[in-house]
XYZ file of C-alpha atoms in Angstrom:
269
model
C -0.068 -0.102 0.047
C 1.354 3.385 -0.908
C 2.627 5.309 2.060
C 0.602 8.817 3.422
C 2.163 11.264 4.879
C 0.997 14.783 6.417
C 2.022 18.151 5.997
C 1.980 20.448 9.303
C 4.234 23.576 9.615
C 6.343 22.857 6.683
C 7.097 19.399 8.617
C 6.250 16.052 7.096
C 4.736 12.951 9.447
C 4.215 9.518 7.861
C 0.748 8.630 9.213
C -0.528 5.173 10.291
C -3.511 3.202 10.572
C -4.963 2.577 14.013
C -7.876 0.465 14.698
C -11.935 1.383 15.294
C -12.386 1.236 18.747
C -15.767 -0.112 18.457
C -17.801 -1.420 15.475
C -20.521 1.414 16.249
C -18.091 4.033 15.578
C -17.311 2.805 12.096
C -20.851 2.629 11.717
C -21.560 5.921 12.609
C -18.966 7.224 10.496
C -21.079 5.222 7.288
C -24.226 7.349 8.303
C -23.333 9.940 8.907
C -20.686 9.582 5.723
C -22.663 7.330 2.581
C -20.482 9.002 -0.529
C -17.572 6.374 1.622
C -20.019 3.815 0.534
C -18.330 5.068 -3.319
C -14.783 3.700 -2.710
C -12.155 4.267 -5.221
C -14.489 3.910 -7.974
C -15.227 5.987 -10.895
C -19.120 5.970 -9.014
C -17.752 8.784 -6.149
C -19.918 10.918 -7.205
C -22.788 8.864 -6.195
C -25.315 9.396 -3.533
C -27.181 7.128 -1.090
C -30.112 7.712 0.844
C -29.964 5.972 4.043
C -33.431 4.358 5.149
C -32.378 3.462 8.839
C -29.544 1.885 10.563
C -30.182 -1.253 13.021
C -32.566 -2.276 10.873
C -35.015 -5.021 11.485
C -36.369 -7.881 9.149
C -39.157 -10.321 9.595
C -38.833 -13.904 8.624
C -42.685 -13.362 7.142
C -45.027 -10.245 6.436
C -46.918 -11.627 9.816
C -43.938 -12.289 11.842
C -41.763 -9.645 14.476
C -38.285 -8.728 12.947
C -35.743 -11.516 13.574
C -32.887 -9.669 11.931
C -31.110 -6.729 12.580
C -29.238 -5.486 9.521
C -26.540 -2.587 9.843
C -27.550 -0.323 7.223
C -29.680 0.136 4.395
C -29.376 2.398 2.321
C -31.295 3.422 -1.757
C -28.967 4.795 -3.868
C -29.588 7.443 -7.021
C -30.780 4.801 -9.084
C -33.354 3.041 -6.228
C -31.490 0.217 -5.917
C -31.787 -0.648 -1.828
C -28.177 -1.551 -0.531
C -27.671 -3.572 2.242
C -24.951 -2.800 4.275
C -23.391 -5.038 7.063
C -20.290 -4.086 9.595
C -17.500 -6.432 10.982
C -13.904 -5.187 12.745
C -10.997 -6.935 10.958
C -10.333 -8.384 14.925
C -14.053 -9.771 14.999
C -13.689 -13.558 13.994
C -17.506 -13.197 12.292
C -16.134 -11.829 9.508
C -14.159 -14.586 7.768
C -17.578 -17.208 7.740
C -20.734 -16.237 9.730
C -20.917 -12.786 8.252
C -21.548 -14.606 4.798
C -24.542 -16.765 6.194
C -25.798 -13.293 7.986
C -25.942 -11.638 4.756
C -27.382 -13.773 2.498
C -30.491 -14.642 5.642
C -31.288 -10.221 5.093
C -31.235 -10.477 1.551
C -33.675 -13.456 0.750
C -35.770 -12.514 3.032
C -36.049 -8.624 2.607
C -36.506 -9.423 -0.720
C -38.799 -11.477 0.223
C -40.896 -8.487 3.456
C -39.855 -5.457 2.529
C -41.948 -3.623 -0.135
C -41.430 0.141 -1.393
C -44.081 0.985 1.347
C -42.455 0.027 4.122
C -39.261 1.503 3.212
C -39.922 4.619 2.596
C -41.940 4.002 6.294
C -38.532 3.120 7.773
C -36.934 6.006 6.679
C -39.562 8.129 7.371
C -40.064 7.222 10.310
C -36.498 7.531 11.768
C -36.391 10.734 10.405
C -38.988 11.534 12.794
C -37.422 10.328 15.251
C -34.486 11.579 15.162
C -35.972 15.347 14.686
C -34.946 15.635 11.118
C -37.532 16.770 7.660
C -38.463 13.583 5.753
C -39.469 15.780 2.901
C -36.333 17.933 2.823
C -33.761 15.792 3.181
C -35.346 13.513 0.102
C -36.164 16.275 -1.347
C -32.524 17.352 -1.812
C -31.253 13.611 -2.747
C -32.805 13.594 -5.454
C -32.243 17.708 -6.338
C -35.408 18.116 -8.389
C -34.853 15.466 -10.912
C -37.671 12.707 -10.355
C -40.535 12.576 -8.000
C -40.378 10.857 -4.574
C -43.298 8.315 -5.095
C -41.910 7.650 -8.598
C -38.563 7.082 -7.072
C -40.120 5.106 -4.384
C -41.528 3.170 -7.021
C -38.468 1.997 -8.292
C -37.389 1.450 -4.491
C -40.363 -1.232 -5.467
C -39.560 -2.557 -8.289
C -35.919 -3.155 -8.153
C -37.015 -5.283 -5.040
C -39.261 -7.727 -6.643
C -36.919 -7.677 -9.787
C -33.757 -8.461 -7.186
C -31.742 -5.250 -7.931
C -29.877 -5.272 -4.798
C -26.567 -4.059 -3.734
C -25.299 -6.584 -0.659
C -21.841 -4.363 0.557
C -19.436 -5.886 3.457
C -17.981 -3.239 5.017
C -14.440 -3.842 7.843
C -11.152 -2.022 7.871
C -9.947 -4.530 6.506
C -11.521 -7.966 4.031
C -9.989 -11.288 5.065
C -8.869 -13.218 1.898
C -11.644 -15.666 2.577
C -13.991 -13.492 2.596
C -12.699 -11.805 -0.821
C -13.005 -14.373 -2.922
C -16.509 -15.800 -1.935
C -17.361 -11.256 -3.014
C -15.673 -11.382 -5.972
C -17.162 -15.172 -7.137
C -20.566 -14.653 -6.277
C -20.554 -10.871 -7.794
C -19.553 -12.951 -11.246
C -22.256 -14.827 -10.825
C -25.262 -12.056 -10.891
C -26.516 -10.139 -13.425
C -28.394 -7.764 -11.071
C -27.856 -8.418 -7.626
C -24.020 -6.834 -6.699
C -21.695 -8.316 -3.745
C -18.916 -5.934 -3.329
C -16.631 -6.044 -0.056
C -15.668 -2.289 1.308
C -12.453 -1.529 3.369
C -12.786 1.767 5.819
C -8.918 2.572 7.186
C -8.437 5.408 9.373
C -4.982 6.736 9.484
C -3.411 9.329 12.004
C -0.356 10.977 12.104
C 2.181 9.291 15.427
C 0.732 10.986 18.329
C -2.514 12.392 17.120
C -6.305 11.271 16.655
C -7.469 10.098 13.234
C -7.774 12.408 10.688
C -7.588 10.586 7.238
C -10.248 7.995 5.954
C -9.903 5.922 2.789
C -12.118 3.548 1.584
C -11.637 0.761 -1.216
C -13.938 -1.631 -3.016
C -13.506 -5.136 -3.851
C -15.521 -7.684 -5.846
C -16.490 -5.246 -9.207
C -13.632 -7.866 -11.537
C -13.767 -7.350 -15.059
C -15.271 -9.924 -15.056
C -18.249 -8.935 -12.933
C -18.196 -6.445 -14.765
C -19.331 -7.855 -18.399
C -22.175 -9.610 -16.479
C -23.713 -6.927 -14.980
C -22.835 -5.288 -18.849
C -24.267 -8.322 -20.893
C -21.234 -8.358 -22.556
C -20.409 -11.428 -21.101
C -21.813 -15.512 -20.572
C -23.320 -16.139 -17.605
C -21.331 -18.642 -15.891
C -24.346 -20.455 -14.676
C -25.116 -21.771 -18.530
C -21.557 -23.862 -17.781
C -21.721 -25.002 -14.350
C -24.206 -27.369 -12.184
C -25.803 -26.188 -9.967
C -23.798 -28.659 -7.559
C -21.044 -27.244 -9.751
C -21.595 -23.812 -8.023
C -22.890 -24.382 -4.628
C -19.183 -27.306 -4.174
C -17.383 -24.142 -5.466
C -19.284 -21.804 -2.635
C -18.412 -24.269 -0.184
C -15.142 -24.585 -0.959
C -14.125 -21.235 -0.785
C -15.526 -20.939 1.780
C -14.665 -24.157 3.898
C -18.736 -24.603 5.456
C -20.914 -26.348 3.293
C -23.923 -24.309 5.673
C -23.080 -21.322 4.197
C -22.678 -23.078 0.831
C -26.828 -23.673 0.891
C -27.336 -20.557 2.311
C -25.720 -19.074 -0.931
C -27.809 -21.641 -3.301
C -30.894 -20.689 -1.623
C -30.245 -16.650 -2.267
C -29.342 -17.890 -5.598
C -32.516 -19.661 -6.485
C -34.408 -16.431 -5.001
C -33.019 -13.999 -7.155
C -32.642 -15.950 -10.368
C -36.529 -16.528 -9.656
C -37.110 -13.005 -9.654
C -34.194 -12.245 -12.636
C -31.844 -11.797 -11.096
């Protein structure tokens, strides 16, 4: 990685990476500065609207929340973006987080609607003393009617057009491989990782953040753009399951991947 330096009073100080004190610190950074989700991609000017932190996900439409997702965002293309945050020191980042995200994606896609997402956004804004109408108007920039925007959110949900984002200060190799593999398999659903590192000059508090995207390989870009054949056409479902199991070393997670894959393919993803 390139070295990072800070200049002050004509002196040069080398900045070093410092760990996050708690997972909540990284979660709050994403909530306050959604632009971090763009990472180092060409979409650095993309905008995200925070729907809610710790949003509940039910197992069925008539049941209470069973899971809690760290963040739900929607981007300017009305794509629901599910974000799960882990520190690299959390052992769950290597395997369990994949199973968690798959549960969130499969069940959220099934039980959420444009109405429920809109209600979550408005209720969250009201609880925090924010004007949800003004916030949405600023986000849309006068380029789209709010009702039309929420309709597009609902359509994307139905089509399986969602984004799954694994966030950490460092993405381990095992998770990186699964992210890249899954992103290369799905045309409409994007699966990416995001490393958000913080740096400080010696003896000072952290002042610099660096975010890097993982998973947008050339193959994934071609699949998303419709210029490459889907691998599913040459692989059997058993081949796919074994590949996921080999990459994660966990048959149970492979079965979850297969279930999400089935749901998304049925939705047209």
